Amino acid sequence: MSRESVTVLGLGQMGSALAGAFLAAGHPTTVWNRTPARADALVGRGARRAGTVAEAVGASDLVVVCVLDDAAVRELLGPVAGRLAGRTLVNVTSGSPEQARETAGWAAGHGARYLDGGIMTTPPGVGSAASMFLYSGSPEAFAAHRETLAVLGDPIDLGPDAGLASLYDTGLLGLMWSVFGGWLHATALVGADGVAAGEFTPVAVRWLSTVALFMERYAGQIDEGRYPGDDATIDVQVAAVEHLLHAGRARGVDGRLPELHRELMAKAVADGHGGDSYGRLVEVFRGAGRPA
């Protein structure tokens, strides 16, 4: 059974991982990089090295670009834009939602179908079905190439708005950093009393599954704009965060992260929402009620 041919432009760590996953799945893969030697290992595995961007784009109907930033995408593809007609461009370069929408319009103007992508893993996770790859843009392109893109990881279709993959990507990275920050703070706290990180972390991971249930509950409240405090009110959680701050001060642990949580909760309480659920804090982030 023949496999769809693919071109990968950009062979940094992530681009090389993408090309490697296509090769491993049996897809004829053409590669190009500004520094040709970056392609040597992939060529050794069966990839075809393109001498120019034009040659690389012309080799496949599916062109995946993974470079430094949006400016680099335009620099590479601008001179060969005429060759994009009838092809699908999948741009997994990190950028803003606004840049993604602009590039989608630019690609459409040159007769190409466009998908913007968000890679929710590091290079070692490429090729695993457990890794999420977010896509937004042309529904036709996603349907046509879904099977091929699935060799990289689980392809999640976010719909026709090309900016959504980038928007989800940045939001999810913020969530990741917040989780890491909370875990590191907690690890420092219990570690001050001699608890090893390896001993504490399995308990923390189990707790996160419960936190996920609260997130699902609060999501419905946010969409409805109603925040019944029928589980734990903000007033109760303000008292609880004081215990966390006290324990941290007693152990010399930096308290800036829980202090931020207390500040957000205090704002909601001051606005008269202490009896609401923690989901109400989304309105603080949105700036609801603040002067324009």
PDB file of C-alpha atoms in Angstrom:
ATOM      1  CA  MET A   1       0.000   0.000   0.000  1.00  0.00           C
ATOM      2  CA  SER A   2       1.611   3.254  -1.165  1.00  0.00           C
ATOM      3  CA  ARG A   3       2.087   6.042   1.345  1.00  0.00           C
ATOM      4  CA  GLU A   4       1.595   9.737   0.713  1.00  0.00           C
ATOM      5  CA  SER A   5       4.789  11.656   0.047  1.00  0.00           C
ATOM      6  CA  VAL A   6       5.655  14.483   2.420  1.00  0.00           C
ATOM      7  CA  THR A   7       8.071  17.417   2.403  1.00  0.00           C
ATOM      8  CA  VAL A   8       9.521  18.793   5.632  1.00  0.00           C
ATOM      9  CA  LEU A   9      11.135  22.237   5.591  1.00  0.00           C
ATOM     10  CA  GLY A  10      13.337  22.982   8.612  1.00  0.00           C
ATOM     11  CA  LEU A  11      15.380  20.345  10.394  1.00  0.00           C
ATOM     12  CA  GLY A  12      15.952  21.606  13.877  1.00  0.00           C
ATOM     13  CA  GLN A  13      15.256  19.140  16.670  1.00  0.00           C
ATOM     14  CA  MET A  14      11.505  19.236  16.103  1.00  0.00           C
ATOM     15  CA  GLY A  15      11.621  19.275  12.312  1.00  0.00           C
ATOM     16  CA  SER A  16      14.014  16.331  12.320  1.00  0.00           C
ATOM     17  CA  ALA A  17      11.671  14.436  14.656  1.00  0.00           C
ATOM     18  CA  LEU A  18       8.729  15.111  12.328  1.00  0.00           C
ATOM     19  CA  ALA A  19      10.634  13.921   9.273  1.00  0.00           C
ATOM     20  CA  GLY A  20      11.851  10.880  11.186  1.00  0.00           C
ATOM     21  CA  ALA A  21       8.290   9.919  12.138  1.00  0.00           C
ATOM     22  CA  PHE A  22       7.136  10.168   8.520  1.00  0.00           C
ATOM     23  CA  LEU A  23      10.035   7.983   7.428  1.00  0.00           C
ATOM     24  CA  ALA A  24       9.381   5.437  10.155  1.00  0.00           C
ATOM     25  CA  ALA A  25       5.770   5.137   8.963  1.00  0.00           C
ATOM     26  CA  GLY A  26       6.888   4.500   5.387  1.00  0.00           C
ATOM     27  CA  HIS A  27       6.101   7.877   3.843  1.00  0.00           C
ATOM     28  CA  PRO A  28       8.446   9.014   1.067  1.00  0.00           C
ATOM     29  CA  THR A  29       9.941  12.094   2.690  1.00  0.00           C
ATOM     30  CA  THR A  30      11.768  15.006   1.098  1.00  0.00           C
ATOM     31  CA  VAL A  31      13.714  17.263   3.438  1.00  0.00           C
ATOM     32  CA  TRP A  32      15.348  20.659   3.197  1.00  0.00           C
ATOM     33  CA  ASN A  33      17.324  22.727   5.664  1.00  0.00           C
ATOM     34  CA  ARG A  34      19.295  25.930   5.289  1.00  0.00           C
ATOM     35  CA  THR A  35      22.346  24.040   6.573  1.00  0.00           C
ATOM     36  CA  PRO A  36      22.346  20.918   4.330  1.00  0.00           C
ATOM     37  CA  ALA A  37      24.362  18.784   6.755  1.00  0.00           C
ATOM     38  CA  ARG A  38      21.377  18.773   9.134  1.00  0.00           C
ATOM     39  CA  ALA A  39      19.705  16.388   6.682  1.00  0.00           C
ATOM     40  CA  ASP A  40      22.525  13.803   6.643  1.00  0.00           C
ATOM     41  CA  ALA A  41      21.095  11.476   9.297  1.00  0.00           C
ATOM     42  CA  LEU A  42      17.639  11.532   7.707  1.00  0.00           C
ATOM     43  CA  VAL A  43      19.064  10.905   4.247  1.00  0.00           C
ATOM     44  CA  GLY A  44      20.874   7.938   5.751  1.00  0.00           C
ATOM     45  CA  ARG A  45      17.461   6.601   6.795  1.00  0.00           C
ATOM     46  CA  GLY A  46      16.005   7.018   3.321  1.00  0.00           C
ATOM     47  CA  ALA A  47      14.912  10.642   3.064  1.00  0.00           C
ATOM     48  CA  ARG A  48      15.452  12.561  -0.151  1.00  0.00           C
ATOM     49  CA  ARG A  49      17.512  15.738   0.215  1.00  0.00           C
ATOM     50  CA  ALA A  50      16.215  18.716  -1.773  1.00  0.00           C
ATOM     51  CA  GLY A  51      18.803  21.214  -2.954  1.00  0.00           C
ATOM     52  CA  THR A  52      16.411  24.168  -2.891  1.00  0.00           C
ATOM     53  CA  VAL A  53      13.144  25.181  -1.260  1.00  0.00           C
ATOM     54  CA  ALA A  54      11.501  25.194  -4.696  1.00  0.00           C
ATOM     55  CA  GLU A  55      12.596  21.610  -5.290  1.00  0.00           C
ATOM     56  CA  ALA A  56      11.366  20.575  -1.845  1.00  0.00           C
ATOM     57  CA  VAL A  57       7.936  22.174  -2.297  1.00  0.00           C
ATOM     58  CA  GLY A  58       7.565  20.645  -5.745  1.00  0.00           C
ATOM     59  CA  ALA A  59       8.254  17.144  -4.441  1.00  0.00           C
ATOM     60  CA  SER A  60       5.048  16.646  -2.417  1.00  0.00           C
ATOM     61  CA  ASP A  61       1.442  17.704  -2.206  1.00  0.00           C
ATOM     62  CA  LEU A  62       1.811  17.882   1.588  1.00  0.00           C
ATOM     63  CA  VAL A  63       4.395  20.429   2.739  1.00  0.00           C
ATOM     64  CA  VAL A  64       5.191  20.723   6.452  1.00  0.00           C
ATOM     65  CA  VAL A  65       7.193  23.742   7.602  1.00  0.00           C
ATOM     66  CA  CYS A  66       8.847  23.916  11.018  1.00  0.00           C
ATOM     67  CA  VAL A  67      11.215  26.857  11.365  1.00  0.00           C
ATOM     68  CA  LEU A  68      12.071  29.558  13.890  1.00  0.00           C
ATOM     69  CA  ASP A  69       9.190  31.989  13.485  1.00  0.00           C
ATOM     70  CA  ASP A  70       6.580  33.435  11.129  1.00  0.00           C
ATOM     71  CA  ALA A  71       9.102  35.741   9.477  1.00  0.00           C
ATOM     72  CA  ALA A  72      11.246  32.730   8.564  1.00  0.00           C
ATOM     73  CA  VAL A  73       8.204  30.992   7.037  1.00  0.00           C
ATOM     74  CA  ARG A  74       7.554  33.937   4.744  1.00  0.00           C
ATOM     75  CA  GLU A  75      11.237  34.299   3.904  1.00  0.00           C
ATOM     76  CA  LEU A  76      11.386  30.669   2.796  1.00  0.00           C
ATOM     77  CA  LEU A  77       8.092  30.388   0.981  1.00  0.00           C
ATOM     78  CA  GLY A  78       7.676  33.882  -0.454  1.00  0.00           C
ATOM     79  CA  PRO A  79      10.003  33.329  -3.424  1.00  0.00           C
ATOM     80  CA  VAL A  80       8.331  29.988  -4.288  1.00  0.00           C
ATOM     81  CA  ALA A  81       4.723  30.946  -3.529  1.00  0.00           C
ATOM     82  CA  GLY A  82       3.692  30.126  -7.106  1.00  0.00           C
ATOM     83  CA  ARG A  83       4.565  26.475  -6.496  1.00  0.00           C
ATOM     84  CA  LEU A  84       2.116  26.161  -3.605  1.00  0.00           C
ATOM     85  CA  ALA A  85      -1.007  26.109  -5.785  1.00  0.00           C
ATOM     86  CA  GLY A  86      -2.945  22.867  -5.315  1.00  0.00           C
ATOM     87  CA  ARG A  87      -0.823  21.774  -2.339  1.00  0.00           C
ATOM     88  CA  THR A  88      -1.485  21.688   1.395  1.00  0.00           C
ATOM     89  CA  LEU A  89       0.770  23.748   3.626  1.00  0.00           C
ATOM     90  CA  VAL A  90       0.952  22.617   7.256  1.00  0.00           C
ATOM     91  CA  ASN A  91       2.688  25.242   9.361  1.00  0.00           C
ATOM     92  CA  VAL A  92       3.779  23.962  12.777  1.00  0.00           C
ATOM     93  CA  THR A  93       6.045  26.939  13.414  1.00  0.00           C
ATOM     94  CA  SER A  94       5.244  28.656  16.716  1.00  0.00           C
ATOM     95  CA  GLY A  95       3.466  31.968  16.259  1.00  0.00           C
ATOM     96  CA  SER A  96       0.483  34.048  17.288  1.00  0.00           C
ATOM     97  CA  PRO A  97      -3.142  33.410  16.273  1.00  0.00           C
ATOM     98  CA  GLU A  98      -3.051  36.640  14.281  1.00  0.00           C
ATOM     99  CA  GLN A  99       0.005  35.475  12.346  1.00  0.00           C
ATOM    100  CA  ALA A 100      -1.657  32.129  11.641  1.00  0.00           C
ATOM    101  CA  ARG A 101      -4.748  33.801  10.209  1.00  0.00           C
ATOM    102  CA  GLU A 102      -2.624  36.108   8.104  1.00  0.00           C
ATOM    103  CA  THR A 103      -0.561  33.210   6.751  1.00  0.00           C
ATOM    104  CA  ALA A 104      -3.739  31.250   5.999  1.00  0.00           C
ATOM    105  CA  GLY A 105      -4.981  34.156   3.902  1.00  0.00           C
ATOM    106  CA  TRP A 106      -1.610  34.434   2.183  1.00  0.00           C
ATOM    107  CA  ALA A 107      -1.587  30.709   1.358  1.00  0.00           C
ATOM    108  CA  ALA A 108      -5.156  30.824   0.048  1.00  0.00           C
ATOM    109  CA  GLY A 109      -4.170  33.736  -2.162  1.00  0.00           C
ATOM    110  CA  HIS A 110      -1.607  31.462  -3.779  1.00  0.00           C
ATOM    111  CA  GLY A 111      -4.033  28.580  -4.248  1.00  0.00           C
ATOM    112  CA  ALA A 112      -2.859  26.451  -1.313  1.00  0.00           C
ATOM    113  CA  ARG A 113      -4.880  24.824   1.445  1.00  0.00           C
ATOM    114  CA  TYR A 114      -3.568  25.742   4.881  1.00  0.00           C
ATOM    115  CA  LEU A 115      -3.420  24.099   8.288  1.00  0.00           C
ATOM    116  CA  ASP A 116      -1.828  25.710  11.294  1.00  0.00           C
ATOM    117  CA  GLY A 117      -0.462  23.296  13.861  1.00  0.00           C
ATOM    118  CA  GLY A 118       0.363  23.239  17.555  1.00  0.00           C
ATOM    119  CA  ILE A 119       2.714  20.480  18.678  1.00  0.00           C
ATOM    120  CA  MET A 120       1.880  19.551  22.268  1.00  0.00           C
ATOM    121  CA  THR A 121       5.006  17.537  22.971  1.00  0.00           C
ATOM    122  CA  THR A 122       8.784  17.724  22.811  1.00  0.00           C
ATOM    123  CA  PRO A 123      10.754  16.005  19.998  1.00  0.00           C
ATOM    124  CA  PRO A 124      11.031  12.643  21.817  1.00  0.00           C
ATOM    125  CA  GLY A 125       7.216  12.464  21.950  1.00  0.00           C
ATOM    126  CA  VAL A 126       6.754  12.821  18.188  1.00  0.00           C
ATOM    127  CA  GLY A 127       5.384   9.601  16.708  1.00  0.00           C
ATOM    128  CA  SER A 128       3.446   8.603  19.839  1.00  0.00           C
ATOM    129  CA  ALA A 129      -0.336   8.347  19.705  1.00  0.00           C
ATOM    130  CA  ALA A 130      -0.357   9.722  23.246  1.00  0.00           C
ATOM    131  CA  SER A 131       0.952  13.092  21.988  1.00  0.00           C
ATOM    132  CA  MET A 132      -1.543  15.714  20.836  1.00  0.00           C
ATOM    133  CA  PHE A 133      -1.072  17.646  17.605  1.00  0.00           C
ATOM    134  CA  LEU A 134      -3.555  20.500  17.265  1.00  0.00           C
ATOM    135  CA  TYR A 135      -4.674  21.633  13.801  1.00  0.00           C
ATOM    136  CA  SER A 136      -6.907  24.426  12.594  1.00  0.00           C
ATOM    137  CA  GLY A 137      -7.648  25.728   9.138  1.00  0.00           C
ATOM    138  CA  SER A 138      -8.917  24.078   5.959  1.00  0.00           C
ATOM    139  CA  PRO A 139     -11.368  21.258   6.800  1.00  0.00           C
ATOM    140  CA  GLU A 140     -10.699  19.756   3.378  1.00  0.00           C
ATOM    141  CA  ALA A 141      -6.969  19.657   4.022  1.00  0.00           C
ATOM    142  CA  PHE A 142      -7.412  18.045   7.415  1.00  0.00           C
ATOM    143  CA  ALA A 143      -9.719  15.365   6.018  1.00  0.00           C
ATOM    144  CA  ALA A 144      -7.408  14.649   3.096  1.00  0.00           C
ATOM    145  CA  HIS A 145      -4.229  14.320   5.153  1.00  0.00           C
ATOM    146  CA  ARG A 146      -5.483  13.183   8.557  1.00  0.00           C
ATOM    147  CA  GLU A 147      -4.139   9.670   8.180  1.00  0.00           C
ATOM    148  CA  THR A 148      -0.678  10.928   7.270  1.00  0.00           C
ATOM    149  CA  LEU A 149      -0.611  13.516  10.062  1.00  0.00           C
ATOM    150  CA  ALA A 150      -1.671  10.832  12.548  1.00  0.00           C
ATOM    151  CA  VAL A 151       1.794   9.225  12.330  1.00  0.00           C
ATOM    152  CA  LEU A 152       3.121  12.256  14.234  1.00  0.00           C
ATOM    153  CA  GLY A 153       0.631  11.960  17.091  1.00  0.00           C
ATOM    154  CA  ASP A 154      -3.086  12.192  17.770  1.00  0.00           C
ATOM    155  CA  PRO A 155      -4.430  14.833  15.334  1.00  0.00           C
ATOM    156  CA  ILE A 156      -6.990  17.128  16.979  1.00  0.00           C
ATOM    157  CA  ASP A 157      -9.159  19.145  14.579  1.00  0.00           C
ATOM    158  CA  LEU A 158     -10.058  22.523  16.105  1.00  0.00           C
ATOM    159  CA  GLY A 159     -12.065  23.704  13.119  1.00  0.00           C
ATOM    160  CA  PRO A 160     -11.735  26.161  10.244  1.00  0.00           C
ATOM    161  CA  ASP A 161     -10.402  29.199  12.146  1.00  0.00           C
ATOM    162  CA  ALA A 162      -6.684  28.959  11.393  1.00  0.00           C
ATOM    163  CA  GLY A 163      -5.773  30.896  14.531  1.00  0.00           C
ATOM    164  CA  LEU A 164      -7.190  28.405  17.032  1.00  0.00           C
ATOM    165  CA  ALA A 165      -4.299  25.920  17.052  1.00  0.00           C
ATOM    166  CA  SER A 166      -1.904  28.687  18.035  1.00  0.00           C
ATOM    167  CA  LEU A 167      -4.369  30.090  20.579  1.00  0.00           C
ATOM    168  CA  TYR A 168      -4.867  26.688  22.217  1.00  0.00           C
ATOM    169  CA  ASP A 169      -1.108  26.099  22.119  1.00  0.00           C
ATOM    170  CA  THR A 170      -0.271  29.289  24.005  1.00  0.00           C
ATOM    171  CA  GLY A 171      -3.113  28.770  26.490  1.00  0.00           C
ATOM    172  CA  LEU A 172      -2.065  25.193  27.179  1.00  0.00           C
ATOM    173  CA  LEU A 173       1.552  26.215  27.652  1.00  0.00           C
ATOM    174  CA  GLY A 174       0.358  28.720  30.255  1.00  0.00           C
ATOM    175  CA  LEU A 175      -1.544  25.917  31.964  1.00  0.00           C
ATOM    176  CA  MET A 176       1.581  23.738  31.901  1.00  0.00           C
ATOM    177  CA  TRP A 177       3.748  26.416  33.494  1.00  0.00           C
ATOM    178  CA  SER A 178       1.124  27.032  36.167  1.00  0.00           C
ATOM    179  CA  VAL A 179       0.967  23.319  36.989  1.00  0.00           C
ATOM    180  CA  PHE A 180       4.758  23.033  37.035  1.00  0.00           C
ATOM    181  CA  GLY A 181       4.969  26.114  39.260  1.00  0.00           C
ATOM    182  CA  GLY A 182       2.413  24.763  41.727  1.00  0.00           C
ATOM    183  CA  TRP A 183       4.073  21.347  41.829  1.00  0.00           C
ATOM    184  CA  LEU A 184       7.553  22.834  42.301  1.00  0.00           C
ATOM    185  CA  HIS A 185       6.301  25.108  45.083  1.00  0.00           C
ATOM    186  CA  ALA A 186       4.606  22.171  46.805  1.00  0.00           C
ATOM    187  CA  THR A 187       7.704  20.007  46.339  1.00  0.00           C
ATOM    188  CA  ALA A 188       9.858  22.694  47.946  1.00  0.00           C
ATOM    189  CA  LEU A 189       7.362  22.990  50.802  1.00  0.00           C
ATOM    190  CA  VAL A 190       7.236  19.298  51.699  1.00  0.00           C
ATOM    191  CA  GLY A 191      10.921  18.914  50.919  1.00  0.00           C
ATOM    192  CA  ALA A 192      11.724  21.377  53.685  1.00  0.00           C
ATOM    193  CA  ASP A 193      10.480  18.698  56.096  1.00  0.00           C
ATOM    194  CA  GLY A 194      12.534  15.979  54.466  1.00  0.00           C
ATOM    195  CA  VAL A 195       9.997  14.546  51.987  1.00  0.00           C
ATOM    196  CA  ALA A 196      11.679  13.423  48.742  1.00  0.00           C
ATOM    197  CA  ALA A 197      10.257  14.676  45.441  1.00  0.00           C
ATOM    198  CA  GLY A 198       9.913  11.081  44.261  1.00  0.00           C
ATOM    199  CA  GLU A 199       7.833  10.244  47.325  1.00  0.00           C
ATOM    200  CA  PHE A 200       5.557  13.293  47.069  1.00  0.00           C
ATOM    201  CA  THR A 201       4.960  13.363  43.312  1.00  0.00           C
ATOM    202  CA  PRO A 202       2.801  10.205  42.935  1.00  0.00           C
ATOM    203  CA  VAL A 203       0.399  11.695  45.484  1.00  0.00           C
ATOM    204  CA  ALA A 204       0.452  15.008  43.597  1.00  0.00           C
ATOM    205  CA  VAL A 205      -0.286  13.288  40.278  1.00  0.00           C
ATOM    206  CA  ARG A 206      -3.231  11.454  41.803  1.00  0.00           C
ATOM    207  CA  TRP A 207      -4.523  14.762  43.187  1.00  0.00           C
ATOM    208  CA  LEU A 208      -4.405  16.268  39.695  1.00  0.00           C
ATOM    209  CA  SER A 209      -7.043  13.779  38.536  1.00  0.00           C
ATOM    210  CA  THR A 210      -9.388  15.255  41.143  1.00  0.00           C
ATOM    211  CA  VAL A 211      -8.432  18.777  40.090  1.00  0.00           C
ATOM    212  CA  ALA A 212      -9.391  17.799  36.520  1.00  0.00           C
ATOM    213  CA  LEU A 213     -12.904  16.954  37.721  1.00  0.00           C
ATOM    214  CA  PHE A 214     -13.231  20.439  39.206  1.00  0.00           C
ATOM    215  CA  MET A 215     -12.033  21.947  35.913  1.00  0.00           C
ATOM    216  CA  GLU A 216     -14.746  20.092  34.014  1.00  0.00           C
ATOM    217  CA  ARG A 217     -17.376  21.297  36.501  1.00  0.00           C
ATOM    218  CA  TYR A 218     -16.174  24.892  36.371  1.00  0.00           C
ATOM    219  CA  ALA A 219     -16.072  24.842  32.560  1.00  0.00           C
ATOM    220  CA  GLY A 220     -19.843  24.449  32.499  1.00  0.00           C
ATOM    221  CA  GLN A 221     -20.227  27.266  35.021  1.00  0.00           C
ATOM    222  CA  ILE A 222     -18.008  29.561  32.943  1.00  0.00           C
ATOM    223  CA  ASP A 223     -20.011  28.891  29.780  1.00  0.00           C
ATOM    224  CA  GLU A 224     -23.246  29.606  31.657  1.00  0.00           C
ATOM    225  CA  GLY A 225     -21.857  32.623  33.501  1.00  0.00           C
ATOM    226  CA  ARG A 226     -23.096  31.214  36.835  1.00  0.00           C
ATOM    227  CA  TYR A 227     -20.780  30.207  39.684  1.00  0.00           C
ATOM    228  CA  PRO A 228     -22.747  28.462  42.461  1.00  0.00           C
ATOM    229  CA  GLY A 229     -20.526  27.874  45.473  1.00  0.00           C
ATOM    230  CA  ASP A 230     -21.868  24.380  46.059  1.00  0.00           C
ATOM    231  CA  ASP A 231     -18.482  22.694  46.439  1.00  0.00           C
ATOM    232  CA  ALA A 232     -15.980  25.103  48.022  1.00  0.00           C
ATOM    233  CA  THR A 233     -16.507  28.845  48.010  1.00  0.00           C
ATOM    234  CA  ILE A 234     -13.838  31.452  47.374  1.00  0.00           C
ATOM    235  CA  ASP A 235     -14.206  32.587  51.009  1.00  0.00           C
ATOM    236  CA  VAL A 236     -13.213  29.103  52.181  1.00  0.00           C
ATOM    237  CA  GLN A 237     -10.270  28.973  49.784  1.00  0.00           C
ATOM    238  CA  VAL A 238      -8.988  32.388  50.895  1.00  0.00           C
ATOM    239  CA  ALA A 239      -8.682  30.948  54.394  1.00  0.00           C
ATOM    240  CA  ALA A 240      -6.955  27.837  53.041  1.00  0.00           C
ATOM    241  CA  VAL A 241      -4.347  29.771  51.065  1.00  0.00           C
ATOM    242  CA  GLU A 242      -3.362  31.571  54.271  1.00  0.00           C
ATOM    243  CA  HIS A 243      -2.371  28.194  55.738  1.00  0.00           C
ATOM    244  CA  LEU A 244      -0.209  27.566  52.676  1.00  0.00           C
ATOM    245  CA  LEU A 245       1.464  30.947  53.009  1.00  0.00           C
ATOM    246  CA  HIS A 246       2.094  30.437  56.726  1.00  0.00           C
ATOM    247  CA  ALA A 247       3.659  27.014  56.132  1.00  0.00           C
ATOM    248  CA  GLY A 248       5.870  28.456  53.413  1.00  0.00           C
ATOM    249  CA  ARG A 249       7.079  31.375  55.518  1.00  0.00           C
ATOM    250  CA  ALA A 250       7.932  29.014  58.361  1.00  0.00           C
ATOM    251  CA  ARG A 251      10.093  26.996  55.988  1.00  0.00           C
ATOM    252  CA  GLY A 252      11.687  29.804  54.011  1.00  0.00           C
ATOM    253  CA  VAL A 253       9.840  28.884  50.798  1.00  0.00           C
ATOM    254  CA  ASP A 254       9.202  31.634  48.243  1.00  0.00           C
ATOM    255  CA  GLY A 255       5.525  32.559  48.509  1.00  0.00           C
ATOM    256  CA  ARG A 256       5.000  34.687  45.415  1.00  0.00           C
ATOM    257  CA  LEU A 257       2.900  32.068  43.618  1.00  0.00           C
ATOM    258  CA  PRO A 258       0.331  31.502  46.402  1.00  0.00           C
ATOM    259  CA  GLU A 259       0.368  35.249  47.062  1.00  0.00           C
ATOM    260  CA  LEU A 260      -0.843  35.732  43.480  1.00  0.00           C
ATOM    261  CA  HIS A 261      -3.663  33.247  44.084  1.00  0.00           C
ATOM    262  CA  ARG A 262      -4.623  35.121  47.262  1.00  0.00           C
ATOM    263  CA  GLU A 263      -4.634  38.415  45.345  1.00  0.00           C
ATOM    264  CA  LEU A 264      -6.968  37.015  42.680  1.00  0.00           C
ATOM    265  CA  MET A 265      -9.300  35.571  45.299  1.00  0.00           C
ATOM    266  CA  ALA A 266      -9.268  38.796  47.298  1.00  0.00           C
ATOM    267  CA  LYS A 267     -10.340  40.716  44.196  1.00  0.00           C
ATOM    268  CA  ALA A 268     -13.332  38.412  43.728  1.00  0.00           C
ATOM    269  CA  VAL A 269     -14.272  38.717  47.419  1.00  0.00           C
ATOM    270  CA  ALA A 270     -13.975  42.514  47.281  1.00  0.00           C
ATOM    271  CA  ASP A 271     -16.353  42.477  44.309  1.00  0.00           C
ATOM    272  CA  GLY A 272     -18.907  40.609  46.410  1.00  0.00           C
ATOM    273  CA  HIS A 273     -18.341  37.097  45.065  1.00  0.00           C
ATOM    274  CA  GLY A 274     -16.831  35.333  48.091  1.00  0.00           C
ATOM    275  CA  GLY A 275     -19.724  32.857  48.140  1.00  0.00           C
ATOM    276  CA  ASP A 276     -19.132  31.777  44.550  1.00  0.00           C
ATOM    277  CA  SER A 277     -17.086  28.847  43.289  1.00  0.00           C
ATOM    278  CA  TYR A 278     -13.423  29.185  42.313  1.00  0.00           C
ATOM    279  CA  GLY A 279     -14.530  29.238  38.670  1.00  0.00           C
ATOM    280  CA  ARG A 280     -15.622  32.857  39.248  1.00  0.00           C
ATOM    281  CA  LEU A 281     -11.939  33.890  39.064  1.00  0.00           C
ATOM    282  CA  VAL A 282     -12.110  33.640  35.279  1.00  0.00           C
ATOM    283  CA  GLU A 283     -13.883  36.999  35.464  1.00  0.00           C
ATOM    284  CA  VAL A 284     -10.903  38.484  37.304  1.00  0.00           C
ATOM    285  CA  PHE A 285      -8.628  37.316  34.485  1.00  0.00           C
ATOM    286  CA  ARG A 286     -11.067  38.748  31.958  1.00  0.00           C
ATOM    287  CA  GLY A 287     -10.989  42.048  33.783  1.00  0.00           C
ATOM    288  CA  ALA A 288     -14.776  42.148  34.154  1.00  0.00           C
ATOM    289  CA  GLY A 289     -15.945  45.339  35.806  1.00  0.00           C
ATOM    290  CA  ARG A 290     -12.613  47.153  35.447  1.00  0.00           C
ATOM    291  CA  PRO A 291     -12.542  50.623  33.885  1.00  0.00           C
ATOM    292  CA  ALA A 292     -11.852  50.617  30.155  1.00  0.00           C
TER     293      ALA A 292
END
